CSV table of C-alpha atoms in Angstrom, one decimal:
chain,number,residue,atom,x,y,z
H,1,UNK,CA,-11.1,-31.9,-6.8
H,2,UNK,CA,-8.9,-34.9,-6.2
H,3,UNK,CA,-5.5,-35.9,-7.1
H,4,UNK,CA,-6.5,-37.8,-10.0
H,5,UNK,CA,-8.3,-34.5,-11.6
H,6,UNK,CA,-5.2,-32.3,-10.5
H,7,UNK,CA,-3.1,-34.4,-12.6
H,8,UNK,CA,-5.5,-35.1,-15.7
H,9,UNK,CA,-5.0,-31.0,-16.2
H,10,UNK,CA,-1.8,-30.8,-15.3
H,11,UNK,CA,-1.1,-33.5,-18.3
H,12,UNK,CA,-3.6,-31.4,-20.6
H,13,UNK,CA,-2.1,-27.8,-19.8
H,14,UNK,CA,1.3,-29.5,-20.5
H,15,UNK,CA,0.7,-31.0,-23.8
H,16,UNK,CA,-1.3,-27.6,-24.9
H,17,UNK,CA,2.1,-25.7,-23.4
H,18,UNK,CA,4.3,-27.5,-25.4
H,19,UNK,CA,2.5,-27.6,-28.8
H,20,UNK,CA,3.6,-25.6,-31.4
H,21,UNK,CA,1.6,-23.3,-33.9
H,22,UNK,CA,2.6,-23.2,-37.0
H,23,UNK,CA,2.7,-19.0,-38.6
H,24,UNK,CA,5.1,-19.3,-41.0
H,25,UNK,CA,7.4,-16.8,-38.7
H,26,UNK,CA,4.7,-14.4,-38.2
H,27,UNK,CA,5.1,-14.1,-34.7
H,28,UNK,CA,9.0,-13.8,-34.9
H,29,UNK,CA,8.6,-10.7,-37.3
H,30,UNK,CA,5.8,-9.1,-35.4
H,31,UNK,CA,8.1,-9.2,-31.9
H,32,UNK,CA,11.3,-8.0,-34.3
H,33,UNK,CA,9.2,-5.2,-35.7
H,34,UNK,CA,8.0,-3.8,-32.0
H,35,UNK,CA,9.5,-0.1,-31.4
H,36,UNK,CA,11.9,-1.3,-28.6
H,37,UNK,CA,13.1,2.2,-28.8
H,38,UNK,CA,10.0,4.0,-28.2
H,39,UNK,CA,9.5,1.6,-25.3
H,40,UNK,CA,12.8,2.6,-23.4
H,41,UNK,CA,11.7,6.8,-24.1
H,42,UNK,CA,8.3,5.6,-22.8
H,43,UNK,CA,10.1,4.0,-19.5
H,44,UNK,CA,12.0,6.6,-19.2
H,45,UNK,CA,9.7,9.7,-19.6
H,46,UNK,CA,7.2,7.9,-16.8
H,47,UNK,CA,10.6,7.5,-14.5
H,48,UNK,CA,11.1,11.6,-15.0
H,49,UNK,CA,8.0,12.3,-14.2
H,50,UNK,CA,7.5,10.5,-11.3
H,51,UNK,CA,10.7,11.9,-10.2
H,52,UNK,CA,9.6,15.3,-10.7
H,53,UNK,CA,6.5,14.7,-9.3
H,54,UNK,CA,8.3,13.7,-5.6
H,55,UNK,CA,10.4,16.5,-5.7
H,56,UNK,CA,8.1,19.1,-6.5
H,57,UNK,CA,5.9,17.0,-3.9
H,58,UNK,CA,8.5,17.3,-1.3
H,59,UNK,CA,9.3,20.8,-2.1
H,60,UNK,CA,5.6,22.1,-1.2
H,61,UNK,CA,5.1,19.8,1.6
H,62,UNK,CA,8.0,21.6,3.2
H,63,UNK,CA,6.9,25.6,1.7
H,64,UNK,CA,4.0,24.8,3.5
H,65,UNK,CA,4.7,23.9,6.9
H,66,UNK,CA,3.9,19.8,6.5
H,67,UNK,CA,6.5,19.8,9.1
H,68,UNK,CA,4.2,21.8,11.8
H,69,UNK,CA,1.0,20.0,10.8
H,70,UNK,CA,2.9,16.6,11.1
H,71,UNK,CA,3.5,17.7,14.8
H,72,UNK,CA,0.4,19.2,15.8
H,73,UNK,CA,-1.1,15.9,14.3
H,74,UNK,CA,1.5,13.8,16.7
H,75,UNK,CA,1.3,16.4,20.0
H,76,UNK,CA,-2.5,16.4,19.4
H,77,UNK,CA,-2.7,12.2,19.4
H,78,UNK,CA,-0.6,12.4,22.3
H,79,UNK,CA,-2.7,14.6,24.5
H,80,UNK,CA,-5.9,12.8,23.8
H,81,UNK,CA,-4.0,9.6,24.4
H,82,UNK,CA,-3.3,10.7,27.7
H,83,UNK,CA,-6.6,12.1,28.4
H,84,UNK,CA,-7.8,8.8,27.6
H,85,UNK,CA,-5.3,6.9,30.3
H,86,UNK,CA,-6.1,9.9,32.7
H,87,UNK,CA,-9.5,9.2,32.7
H,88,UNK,CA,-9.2,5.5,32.5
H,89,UNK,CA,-7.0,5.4,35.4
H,90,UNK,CA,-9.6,7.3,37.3
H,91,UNK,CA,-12.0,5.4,36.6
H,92,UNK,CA,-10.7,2.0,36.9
H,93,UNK,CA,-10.2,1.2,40.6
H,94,UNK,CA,-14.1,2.1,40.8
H,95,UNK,CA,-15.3,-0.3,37.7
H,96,UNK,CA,-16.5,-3.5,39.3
H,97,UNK,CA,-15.4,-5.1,35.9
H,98,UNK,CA,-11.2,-6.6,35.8
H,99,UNK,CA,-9.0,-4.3,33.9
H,100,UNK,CA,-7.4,-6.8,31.0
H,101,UNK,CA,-3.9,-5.3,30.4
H,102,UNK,CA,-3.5,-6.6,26.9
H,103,UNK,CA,-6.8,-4.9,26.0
H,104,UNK,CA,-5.7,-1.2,27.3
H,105,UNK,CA,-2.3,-2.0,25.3
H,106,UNK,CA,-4.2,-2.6,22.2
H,107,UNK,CA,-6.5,0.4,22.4
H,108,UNK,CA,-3.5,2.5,23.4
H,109,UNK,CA,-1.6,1.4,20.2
H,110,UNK,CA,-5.1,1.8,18.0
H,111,UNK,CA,-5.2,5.4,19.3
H,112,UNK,CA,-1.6,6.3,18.7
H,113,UNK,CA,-2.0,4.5,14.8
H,114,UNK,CA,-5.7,5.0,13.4
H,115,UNK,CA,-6.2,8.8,14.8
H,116,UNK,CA,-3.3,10.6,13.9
H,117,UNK,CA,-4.2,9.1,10.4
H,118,UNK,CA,-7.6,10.1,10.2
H,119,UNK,CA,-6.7,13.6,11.2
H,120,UNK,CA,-4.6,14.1,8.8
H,121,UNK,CA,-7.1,12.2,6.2
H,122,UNK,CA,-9.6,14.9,7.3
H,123,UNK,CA,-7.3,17.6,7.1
H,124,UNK,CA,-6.2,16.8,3.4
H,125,UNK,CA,-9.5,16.6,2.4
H,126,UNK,CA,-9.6,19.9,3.4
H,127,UNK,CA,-7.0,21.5,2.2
């Protein structure tokens, strides 16, 4: 589109904006009729809940050791991390291809991101 189309409906949408339809105050009566209250206990209800949802959330992530599986998830990374540089170190010196540092860096921080997660994605799928 061109600037002479953006502006055609920019002047159409803002003549249609400002008209005015004519209802005899129907609309005002409808929006002064609305249960405001009922609203608000609404609001307020889903606000509990969630609430109670977290705590009781927190509550069994802690009776049940989340604590422990959160670090066997991070010691477990960690080791197959460095079994990773172990071996790449190893190896390196006799690849005939150059080593590019950013590259290792970037793996390094895929590993210590994307497996913890899916360990734990597997392990709450199991439990």
């Amino acid at each position: 589109m061109t600037d002479r189309d953006d502006m055609m409906l920019e002047s159409f949408f803002k003549q249609a904006a400002q008209q005015q339809i004519e209802d005899d105050g129907f609309t005002e009566r409808v929006m002064q009729s609305l249960p405001e209250r009922r609203l608000l206990t609404a609001r307020r209800l889903s606000q509990l809940w969630t609430l109670f949802c977290v705590v009781v959330g927190v509550a069994l992530f802690f009776a049940f050791g989340g604590l422990q599986v959160l670090r066997g998830l991070f010691i477990g990374g960690l080791r197959m991390m460095l079994g990773w540089i172990e071996v790449f170190v190893a190896t390196a010196p006799t690849a005939e291809i150059p080593v590019n540092l950013w590259a290792v860096l970037l793996l390094l921080a895929f590993v210590l991101i994307y497996l913890p997660y899916r360990i734990g994605h597997k392990l709450s799928a199991v439990l």
